[in-house]
XYZ file of C-alpha atoms in Angstrom:
663
model
C -19.636 3.773 -18.603
C -16.661 2.448 -20.584
C -14.601 5.535 -19.680
C -15.432 5.060 -15.991
C -14.393 1.395 -16.131
C -11.161 2.366 -17.902
C -10.342 4.955 -15.202
C -10.982 2.365 -12.484
C -8.628 -0.044 -14.258
C -5.941 2.631 -14.470
C -6.243 3.467 -10.767
C -6.125 -0.236 -9.892
C -2.966 -0.582 -12.004
C -1.348 2.361 -10.162
C -2.034 0.602 -6.844
C -0.816 -2.707 -8.247
C 2.484 -1.121 -9.342
C 3.278 -0.313 -5.713
C 2.507 -3.909 -4.708
C 4.657 -5.354 -7.504
C 7.531 -3.078 -6.468
C 7.308 -4.608 -2.984
C 8.143 -8.032 -4.469
C 10.518 -6.782 -7.202
C 12.379 -3.909 -5.475
C 15.178 -4.022 -8.067
C 12.823 -2.400 -10.617
C 11.738 1.190 -10.119
C 8.011 1.938 -9.972
C 7.878 3.904 -13.297
C 9.240 0.887 -15.221
C 6.611 -1.366 -13.611
C 3.867 1.156 -14.431
C 4.899 1.308 -18.104
C 4.760 -2.504 -18.263
C 1.313 -2.541 -16.610
C 0.095 0.104 -19.065
C 1.163 -2.116 -21.967
C -0.581 -5.065 -20.291
C -3.844 -3.058 -20.174
C -3.836 -2.882 -23.975
C -3.995 -6.695 -24.138
C -7.252 -6.816 -22.178
C -10.458 -7.272 -24.212
C -11.552 -3.661 -23.759
C -13.801 -1.828 -26.192
C -12.577 1.625 -25.218
C -9.706 3.569 -26.770
C -8.490 6.627 -24.904
C -7.864 9.634 -27.145
C -5.533 12.058 -25.396
C -6.148 15.770 -25.801
C -2.640 17.353 -25.692
C -3.795 20.654 -24.134
C -5.865 18.853 -21.493
C -2.922 16.538 -20.800
C -0.668 19.524 -20.080
C -3.241 21.089 -17.747
C -4.252 17.886 -15.978
C -0.785 16.559 -15.197
C 1.869 19.278 -15.392
C -0.004 22.032 -13.509
C -0.581 20.088 -10.238
C 2.809 18.328 -10.409
C 4.770 21.573 -10.696
C 2.563 23.335 -8.137
C 3.311 20.559 -5.650
C 7.049 20.748 -6.449
C 7.006 24.464 -5.647
C 4.927 23.869 -2.518
C 7.461 21.371 -1.150
C 10.569 23.278 -2.246
C 13.255 23.714 0.411
C 13.613 27.490 0.168
C 16.704 27.638 2.410
C 18.496 25.026 0.281
C 17.395 26.775 -2.925
C 19.040 29.987 -1.790
C 22.125 28.343 -0.322
C 22.778 26.263 -3.455
C 21.498 28.846 -5.934
C 24.669 28.845 -8.035
C 24.836 25.122 -8.925
C 21.041 24.915 -9.180
C 20.802 27.821 -11.629
C 23.778 26.574 -13.636
C 22.050 23.209 -14.026
C 18.461 24.412 -14.340
C 19.159 27.204 -16.840
C 22.661 26.818 -18.271
C 22.535 23.060 -18.817
C 18.946 23.166 -20.114
C 19.706 25.757 -22.799
C 22.950 23.957 -23.695
C 21.036 20.666 -24.005
C 18.340 22.235 -26.174
C 20.883 23.862 -28.500
C 23.411 21.026 -28.867
C 20.932 18.154 -28.743
C 18.546 19.875 -31.152
C 21.172 20.144 -33.894
C 22.477 16.649 -33.097
C 18.969 15.175 -33.480
C 18.366 16.997 -36.753
C 21.712 15.667 -38.065
C 21.045 12.141 -36.789
C 17.432 12.020 -37.997
C 16.862 14.306 -41.011
C 13.215 13.173 -40.962
C 12.825 15.474 -37.920
C 12.502 19.169 -38.851
C 14.826 21.421 -36.861
C 11.987 22.894 -34.771
C 10.679 19.399 -33.933
C 14.229 18.325 -33.002
C 14.482 21.326 -30.674
C 11.096 20.390 -29.167
C 12.328 16.863 -28.376
C 15.607 18.242 -26.994
C 13.652 20.637 -24.748
C 11.439 17.786 -23.540
C 14.553 15.738 -22.677
C 16.242 18.606 -20.796
C 14.271 18.495 -17.468
C 15.219 15.896 -14.849
C 12.864 14.001 -12.551
C 13.861 14.183 -8.868
C 10.857 12.025 -7.881
C 12.254 9.045 -9.773
C 15.631 9.528 -8.076
C 13.957 9.948 -4.692
C 12.484 6.456 -5.074
C 16.045 5.092 -5.256
C 16.754 6.328 -1.710
C 15.010 3.196 -0.440
C 17.952 1.229 -1.851
C 20.927 3.624 -1.812
C 21.806 6.735 0.151
C 22.150 9.717 -2.157
C 24.210 12.421 -0.380
C 21.949 15.023 1.213
C 23.468 17.997 -0.611
C 23.313 16.123 -3.930
C 19.616 15.448 -3.359
C 19.001 19.117 -2.543
C 20.728 20.156 -5.789
C 18.674 17.619 -7.765
C 15.400 18.757 -6.212
C 16.156 22.444 -6.802
C 17.330 21.733 -10.341
C 14.205 19.686 -11.089
C 11.923 22.454 -9.830
C 13.468 25.182 -12.007
C 14.488 23.154 -15.061
C 10.942 21.812 -15.344
C 9.886 25.395 -15.983
C 12.816 26.376 -18.245
C 12.609 23.134 -20.222
C 8.862 23.373 -20.704
C 9.041 27.016 -21.760
C 11.695 26.100 -24.340
C 9.517 23.174 -25.425
C 6.497 25.415 -25.931
C 8.528 27.862 -28.055
C 9.880 25.034 -30.210
C 6.406 23.539 -30.693
C 4.977 26.979 -31.548
C 7.723 27.435 -34.149
C 6.951 23.998 -35.590
C 3.186 24.548 -35.670
C 3.272 28.072 -37.121
C 6.388 27.661 -39.268
C 7.836 31.003 -38.088
C 10.717 31.626 -35.674
C 12.887 34.624 -34.814
C 15.624 34.281 -32.189
C 15.431 37.944 -31.159
C 11.638 37.924 -30.958
C 11.665 34.590 -29.142
C 14.236 35.850 -26.594
C 12.253 38.997 -25.787
C 9.026 37.023 -25.708
C 10.653 34.425 -23.434
C 11.644 37.084 -20.895
C 8.251 38.813 -21.092
C 5.979 35.829 -20.693
C 8.294 34.243 -18.090
C 8.268 37.315 -15.855
C 4.559 37.701 -16.528
C 3.956 34.112 -15.436
C 5.900 34.552 -12.191
C 4.116 37.815 -11.351
C 0.686 36.393 -12.199
C 1.294 33.326 -10.038
C 2.249 35.507 -7.067
C -0.640 37.946 -7.576
C -3.266 35.200 -7.877
C -1.843 33.462 -4.801
C -2.187 36.654 -2.760
C -5.760 37.051 -4.066
C -6.456 33.495 -2.981
C -5.073 34.277 0.501
C -7.415 37.273 0.684
C -10.415 35.092 -0.190
C -9.380 32.466 2.382
C -8.993 35.110 5.123
C -12.423 36.533 4.219
C -13.980 33.062 4.483
C -12.334 32.544 7.871
C -13.644 35.872 9.137
C -17.099 34.612 8.182
C -16.461 31.611 10.427
C -16.129 29.154 7.536
C -13.323 26.958 8.888
C -14.485 23.855 7.036
C -11.322 21.871 6.169
C -13.001 20.234 3.165
C -13.814 23.639 1.637
C -10.292 24.998 2.127
C -8.738 21.769 0.825
C -10.900 21.961 -2.301
C -9.766 25.563 -2.893
C -6.143 24.431 -2.544
C -6.563 21.587 -5.050
C -8.263 23.860 -7.610
C -5.563 26.567 -7.269
C -2.973 25.188 -9.766
C -5.619 24.496 -12.422
C -7.179 27.951 -12.057
C -3.783 29.720 -12.168
C -2.586 27.706 -15.177
C -5.789 28.423 -17.127
C -5.695 32.125 -16.212
C -2.053 32.375 -17.363
C -2.806 30.713 -20.685
C -5.770 33.028 -21.238
C -3.627 36.131 -20.502
C -0.804 34.934 -22.745
C 1.861 34.489 -20.044
C 3.650 31.298 -19.077
C 1.398 28.983 -17.077
C 4.285 26.713 -16.043
C 6.172 29.469 -14.206
C 2.880 30.791 -12.838
C 2.059 27.514 -11.022
C 5.668 27.061 -9.827
C 5.777 30.558 -8.291
C 2.305 30.015 -6.834
C 3.469 26.744 -5.279
C 6.503 28.418 -3.670
C 4.327 31.270 -2.370
C 1.808 28.736 -1.101
C 4.486 27.074 1.071
C 4.497 30.182 3.298
C 0.809 29.794 4.177
C 1.054 27.230 7.015
C 2.848 29.454 9.509
C 0.005 30.424 11.832
C -0.302 28.201 14.892
C -3.989 27.589 15.411
C -6.012 24.351 15.400
C -7.760 25.010 12.074
C -4.569 25.709 10.122
C -2.775 22.776 11.776
C -5.635 20.443 10.843
C -5.634 21.726 7.247
C -1.865 21.199 7.070
C -2.234 17.541 8.084
C -5.052 16.931 5.594
C -3.162 18.813 2.853
C -0.045 16.652 3.165
C -2.018 13.429 2.960
C -4.256 14.592 0.109
C -1.415 15.903 -2.051
C 0.623 12.751 -1.431
C -2.217 10.669 -2.915
C -2.833 13.084 -5.818
C 0.834 13.237 -6.842
C 1.304 9.466 -6.555
C -1.764 8.873 -8.747
C -0.807 11.521 -11.342
C 2.782 10.283 -11.633
C 1.523 6.731 -11.967
C -1.094 7.644 -14.567
C 1.496 9.398 -16.764
C 3.647 6.267 -16.999
C 0.592 4.025 -17.377
C -0.640 6.196 -20.238
C 2.752 5.875 -21.877
C 2.421 2.116 -21.561
C -1.012 2.165 -23.182
C 0.258 4.324 -26.067
C 3.536 2.468 -26.598
C 2.211 -0.623 -28.443
C 0.591 1.528 -31.141
C 3.610 3.867 -31.300
C 6.019 0.921 -31.529
C 3.878 -0.604 -34.261
C 3.912 2.665 -36.229
C 7.675 3.127 -35.821
C 8.337 -0.569 -36.569
C 6.323 -0.371 -39.796
C 8.077 2.802 -40.944
C 10.193 1.758 -43.954
C 12.443 4.808 -43.539
C 13.956 3.625 -40.224
C 15.110 0.111 -39.313
C 13.959 -1.492 -36.059
C 17.465 -2.064 -34.673
C 18.443 1.376 -35.921
C 15.713 3.169 -33.952
C 16.744 1.374 -30.729
C 20.351 2.428 -31.360
C 19.076 5.992 -31.787
C 17.569 5.859 -28.271
C 20.911 4.645 -26.898
C 22.848 7.364 -28.764
C 20.385 9.988 -27.563
C 20.716 8.771 -23.964
C 24.513 8.817 -24.232
C 24.372 12.361 -25.625
C 22.050 13.584 -22.844
C 24.155 12.029 -20.065
C 27.449 12.932 -21.761
C 26.521 16.614 -21.950
C 25.453 16.498 -18.313
C 28.721 14.848 -17.219
C 30.861 17.421 -19.070
C 28.819 20.256 -17.546
C 29.238 18.740 -14.064
C 33.013 18.498 -14.462
C 33.259 22.119 -15.618
C 30.816 23.498 -13.061
C 32.041 24.369 -9.548
C 29.843 22.499 -7.037
C 30.438 23.481 -3.386
C 30.870 20.682 -0.834
C 29.754 22.438 2.339
C 32.749 23.999 4.092
C 35.219 21.407 2.754
C 37.722 22.256 0.006
C 37.423 20.603 -3.394
C 38.913 17.100 -3.470
C 41.181 15.371 -5.988
C 40.110 14.900 -9.606
C 39.109 11.276 -9.022
C 36.755 12.310 -6.239
C 35.342 15.151 -8.337
C 34.739 12.785 -11.250
C 32.856 10.350 -9.010
C 30.677 13.157 -7.643
C 30.004 14.414 -11.157
C 29.107 10.886 -12.254
C 26.669 10.510 -9.350
C 24.964 13.802 -10.278
C 24.891 12.728 -13.925
C 23.257 9.335 -13.297
C 20.865 10.928 -10.802
C 19.499 13.219 -13.517
C 16.979 10.713 -14.857
C 14.204 11.762 -17.197
C 10.636 11.096 -16.170
C 7.190 12.607 -15.792
C 7.810 16.073 -17.285
C 9.622 14.648 -20.335
C 6.805 12.198 -20.898
C 4.014 14.700 -20.304
C 5.685 17.179 -22.695
C 6.040 14.796 -25.633
C 2.557 13.366 -25.146
C 1.157 16.907 -25.205
C 2.467 17.468 -28.748
C -0.365 18.573 -31.058
C -1.577 16.164 -33.716
C -1.838 18.814 -36.472
C 0.032 21.923 -37.654
C -1.665 25.222 -38.487
C -1.871 24.264 -42.154
C -3.860 21.125 -41.275
C -1.051 18.619 -41.913
C 0.036 16.030 -39.372
C 2.738 16.953 -36.849
C 5.862 15.357 -38.397
C 7.224 12.192 -36.730
C 5.075 12.647 -33.600
C 5.111 8.902 -32.808
C 8.877 8.746 -33.375
C 9.435 11.663 -30.972
C 7.376 9.960 -28.235
C 9.187 6.663 -28.883
C 12.629 8.311 -28.599
C 11.611 10.156 -25.413
C 10.276 6.917 -23.894
C 13.532 5.169 -24.796
C 15.649 7.839 -23.081
C 13.399 7.680 -19.991
C 13.786 3.890 -19.784
C 17.565 3.921 -20.349
C 18.169 6.674 -17.769
C 15.906 4.913 -15.262
C 17.776 1.641 -15.758
C 21.175 3.370 -15.540
C 20.314 5.069 -12.241
C 18.571 1.931 -10.965
C 21.586 -0.361 -11.427
C 24.665 1.907 -11.621
C 24.009 4.318 -8.738
C 24.081 1.506 -6.122
C 27.523 0.520 -7.464
C 28.810 4.093 -7.080
C 27.224 4.837 -3.726
C 27.412 1.387 -2.158
C 24.216 -0.156 -0.827
C 25.829 -2.305 1.910
C 26.739 0.647 4.125
C 23.274 2.099 3.613
C 21.623 -1.219 4.482
C 23.689 -1.354 7.682
C 22.710 2.239 8.519
C 19.016 1.445 7.919
C 19.277 -1.624 10.170
C 20.795 0.490 12.954
C 18.030 3.076 12.622
C 15.391 0.320 12.680
C 16.921 -1.007 15.930
C 16.801 2.489 17.410
C 13.128 2.847 16.428
C 12.332 -0.549 17.970
C 14.090 0.537 21.176
C 11.990 3.725 21.216
C 8.746 1.735 20.985
C 9.871 -0.758 23.637
C 10.792 2.114 25.959
C 7.309 3.550 25.425
C 5.727 0.206 26.355
C 7.921 -0.005 29.478
C 6.986 3.550 30.445
C 3.275 2.822 30.007
C 3.530 -0.295 32.165
C 4.904 1.826 34.996
C 1.903 4.154 34.749
C -0.749 1.428 34.453
C -3.072 0.461 37.282
C -5.152 -2.664 37.835
C -8.148 -0.870 36.317
C -6.227 0.098 33.176
C -4.453 -3.249 32.685
C -6.733 -4.333 29.835
C -6.338 -1.003 28.065
C -2.556 -1.258 28.501
C -2.510 -4.709 26.908
C -4.602 -3.473 23.988
C -2.287 -0.494 23.436
C 0.771 -2.707 23.827
C -0.605 -4.836 20.985
C -0.555 -1.841 18.627
C 3.043 -1.014 19.578
C 3.994 -4.671 19.116
C 2.510 -4.630 15.620
C 4.648 -1.583 14.755
C 7.721 -3.323 16.147
C 7.022 -6.401 13.999
C 6.852 -4.217 10.886
C 10.246 -2.744 11.728
C 11.827 -6.096 12.584
C 10.446 -7.995 9.578
C 11.067 -11.165 11.586
C 9.907 -14.148 9.563
C 10.265 -16.457 12.617
C 7.783 -14.470 14.730
C 4.780 -16.472 13.488
C 6.463 -19.767 14.381
C 7.388 -18.418 17.826
C 3.774 -17.379 18.408
C 2.564 -20.860 17.412
C 4.965 -22.564 19.842
C 4.036 -20.223 22.686
C 0.339 -20.832 21.950
C 0.892 -24.596 22.299
C 2.767 -23.999 25.564
C -0.187 -21.940 26.847
C -2.556 -24.846 26.022
C -0.309 -27.171 28.034
C -0.468 -24.699 30.948
C -4.268 -24.819 30.732
C -4.176 -28.604 30.884
C -1.749 -28.481 33.800
C -4.083 -26.213 35.762
C -7.118 -28.433 35.149
C -5.293 -31.601 36.194
C -4.130 -29.899 39.386
C -7.638 -28.556 40.105
C -9.112 -32.037 39.617
C -6.580 -33.541 42.019
C -7.397 -30.899 44.626
C -11.196 -31.308 44.050
C -11.398 -27.575 43.283
C -13.432 -28.036 40.123
C -16.567 -29.817 39.016
C -15.392 -33.097 37.366
C -17.997 -32.945 34.583
C -16.987 -29.396 33.605
C -13.277 -30.174 33.948
C -13.399 -33.329 31.795
C -15.339 -31.590 29.036
C -12.767 -28.782 28.951
C -9.899 -31.269 29.196
C -11.235 -33.313 26.295
C -11.336 -30.226 24.083
C -7.788 -29.263 25.091
C -6.464 -32.750 24.302
C -7.977 -32.574 20.826
C -6.314 -29.213 20.166
C -2.951 -30.346 21.495
C -3.019 -33.510 19.375
C -3.783 -31.455 16.236
C -0.855 -29.093 16.931
C 1.715 -31.594 18.234
C 0.610 -35.034 16.935
C 1.746 -36.387 20.295
C 0.033 -39.802 20.949
C -0.216 -38.896 24.632
C -3.034 -36.462 23.908
C -4.815 -38.847 21.543
C -4.862 -41.534 24.230
C -6.253 -39.016 26.730
C -9.268 -38.106 24.568
C -11.255 -40.297 27.009
C -9.625 -39.146 30.247
C -11.526 -41.412 32.660
C -9.257 -43.954 34.366
C -11.693 -45.779 36.619
C -15.369 -46.663 37.127
C -15.496 -44.394 40.167
C -14.530 -41.406 38.009
C -17.232 -42.251 35.460
C -19.949 -42.523 38.088
C -18.712 -39.290 39.701
C -19.039 -37.452 36.426
C -22.493 -38.898 35.764
C -23.658 -37.606 39.123
C -22.434 -34.111 38.208
C -24.357 -34.143 34.910
C -27.453 -33.450 36.964
C -26.370 -29.811 37.349
C -28.830 -27.401 35.746
C -27.838 -25.033 32.939
C -27.219 -22.048 35.229
C -24.972 -24.092 37.530
C -23.017 -25.477 34.582
C -22.458 -21.943 33.227
C -21.228 -20.719 36.596
C -18.902 -23.712 36.974
C -17.524 -23.204 33.443
C -16.900 -19.479 34.057
C -15.163 -20.236 37.354
C -12.896 -22.796 35.691
C -12.049 -20.506 32.771
C -11.334 -17.621 35.135
C -8.872 -19.799 37.036
C -7.278 -21.011 33.765
C -6.833 -17.480 32.435
C -5.326 -16.240 35.715
C -2.886 -19.187 35.811
C -1.778 -18.799 32.169
C -1.377 -15.032 32.532
C 0.788 -15.603 35.598
C 3.000 -18.013 33.635
C 3.249 -15.597 30.686
C 4.290 -12.689 32.908
C 6.943 -14.841 34.574
C 8.221 -15.788 31.105
C 8.194 -12.106 30.135
C 10.438 -11.262 33.081
C 13.013 -13.909 32.112
C 13.700 -12.279 28.723
C 13.979 -15.711 27.043
C 11.560 -14.778 24.267
C 10.748 -11.647 22.270
C 8.480 -9.449 24.424
C 6.175 -8.648 21.487
C 5.258 -12.342 21.048
C 4.444 -12.740 24.755
C 2.489 -9.471 24.899
C 0.367 -10.564 21.952
C -0.690 -13.743 23.789
C -1.235 -11.855 27.060
C -3.635 -9.586 25.188
C -5.643 -12.583 23.914
C -6.022 -14.067 27.429
C -6.869 -10.682 28.936
C -9.643 -10.319 26.365
C -10.901 -13.779 27.275
C -10.984 -12.840 30.955
C -12.899 -9.655 30.132
C -15.572 -11.680 28.337
C -16.239 -13.550 31.582
C -17.330 -10.311 33.255
C -20.978 -10.472 34.232
C -23.349 -8.959 31.677
C -24.641 -6.175 33.934
C -21.163 -4.738 34.419
C -20.020 -4.965 30.804
C -21.112 -1.439 29.856
C -19.313 0.103 32.809
C -16.225 -2.010 32.093
C -16.195 -0.870 28.473
C -16.469 2.775 29.500
C -13.573 2.353 31.919
C -11.597 0.558 29.205
C -12.109 3.342 26.656
C -11.233 6.086 29.134
C -8.089 4.233 30.222
C -7.147 3.555 26.592
C -7.424 7.216 25.606
C -5.464 8.325 28.675
C -2.690 5.798 28.057
C -2.626 6.641 24.334
C -1.936 10.290 25.112
C 0.771 9.271 27.577
C 2.279 6.928 24.965
C 2.386 9.684 22.342
C 4.249 11.999 24.724
C 6.655 9.230 25.746
C 7.346 8.401 22.110
C 8.004 12.050 21.286
C 10.468 12.327 24.202
C 12.342 9.138 23.273
C 12.583 10.192 19.610
C 14.277 13.428 20.685
C 16.669 11.505 22.940
C 17.592 9.091 20.128
C 18.207 11.983 17.740
C 20.408 13.805 20.244
C 22.343 10.564 20.782
C 22.941 10.368 17.014
C 21.139 7.032 16.600
C 18.527 8.323 14.173
C 18.914 10.910 11.412
C 17.148 14.259 11.263
C 15.001 12.992 8.364
C 13.896 9.946 10.395
C 13.167 12.144 13.410
C 10.962 14.429 11.293
C 9.155 11.467 9.748
C 8.465 9.857 13.139
C 7.274 13.134 14.656
C 5.005 13.661 11.663
C 3.494 10.196 12.235
C 2.928 11.133 15.884
C 1.050 14.247 14.761
C -1.240 12.066 12.624
C -1.896 9.716 15.554
C -2.528 12.677 17.862
C -4.948 14.128 15.331
C -6.851 10.821 15.087
C -7.026 10.575 18.893
C -8.488 14.087 19.149
C -11.034 13.258 16.459
C -12.066 10.121 18.354
C -12.242 11.614 21.838
C -13.381 15.120 20.875
C -10.676 16.835 22.914
């Protein structure tokens, strides 16, 4: 029970980190998650999580790398193969070699093999952490492609190097020649095994489909279990499980090519499911670091061999060494810039600096160090395990902070903010054009359905506009609508078109509401609206109406009020004096009120007509939105990435509509 409660707390903290980032966007999510993990240790819990290093590697690294391979841009990988391979292989091995000896010289307490293990853990970059920065700054598209390709391959090369270094530390034996041959053998074996098992999986899936088993839940479960099964099989056969899941992920990305409803539905579910899994796993890794840090810090702080200030300086020196090596490698390496020739040295240095700061350390570094075994083969403790994790955590934090605060200075956030604002305006225009197109198609019978659908588009527009004054505008328009109601009743009374008793009751309620909203004494004085004895006696005579007559009179009055207010709102909508979304929202409320006045025996039929009209208009709206997105993209007002994202959202909405209507 305690373990279950602890897991629930961890998942709640992962969700909370996203919420906190909404209010503190200057801090990246991993930093917030580490802080929340440390906060969990201060709670009065009676459960201490003991991490199994082998389980940690399987649980976190296998699905993360499988998903990286699944999402890999294969065209970009091939096009940019030279810089990607130079970074993912050349820089990794350089980092392991140089940094390993540097660490052993800096900290003699670390055996050489353990120093190489830490260096190998620090070699891989984390493109996910950099991708989160794109909300604030615009990383050049080609730079992001290089970073993503590098992260995919250097995760594998770094982890393989890490495993060799740990094996050398645990067993106490190491031969460069043997290790090199073994590296090639188990690496190729891992790639081949990943591809073979993926093809076997495809065969099983095709067999299940031939049996008529098109259950999306079953196929999604098979997909989720794939990386774990492949990783475990690779470890059992003695080949590299890391490269096995990466190659399986890349092979898996070719599976969604058939155009049929079942595969399309699985593709939609797969994207959503993996998005949740990866977000949770990434969050849990940093939370776990936060929960382990207090004890690790305490151990390192109480170590008499290393001073407290000294160990922090070591993390800074290590970070400088990691980034310095990367910067030198970037300056030496030839990075293509599309079809353009290489620029002046100053421009090249800036580009190299951007690629250097973008190479933050994250999940793989953390997962590697936390998967270190507790004991060696001879039964002794793994030397300086807590110190290694502390140093790795320090480098992760420093690189995150450097990219978080220095990249915006290099790339410039103002231009990006302006570009985002322009794209938001284009998206708002798309949605408004859809609403206008739907209004042209609507009939009197579908008017209520149109207003309901317009409300959903208005809500999306509000999210894009982030207009803080919208609520105040809605309040003012609501007060104006109450005044229109009062105006109609006063006119109806003057024309003797309404029962005085019913009208005065309604008028009294309106005056109370208007006084609460406006504090205007006029409405307080009119709480007793009778001006003469004749009016009082006239009302008393009308009290003799029976309950049925009163209900009919009240419905007739409300129907007239709603029609009058809706007429005024539509006239206001045509003037363009106020945001159309605010007016449409109020129109929807009054249309709903008018629908409620429909006689009980016709409500069922009205609801059926409403639902049919809503589904028909929803399909028309989806097609209109798709057409306007394409037009905006062709006009250059939205980027290709935004177009893809919006079309993907349309696919989700279309899928939900089919699920609801059954066709």
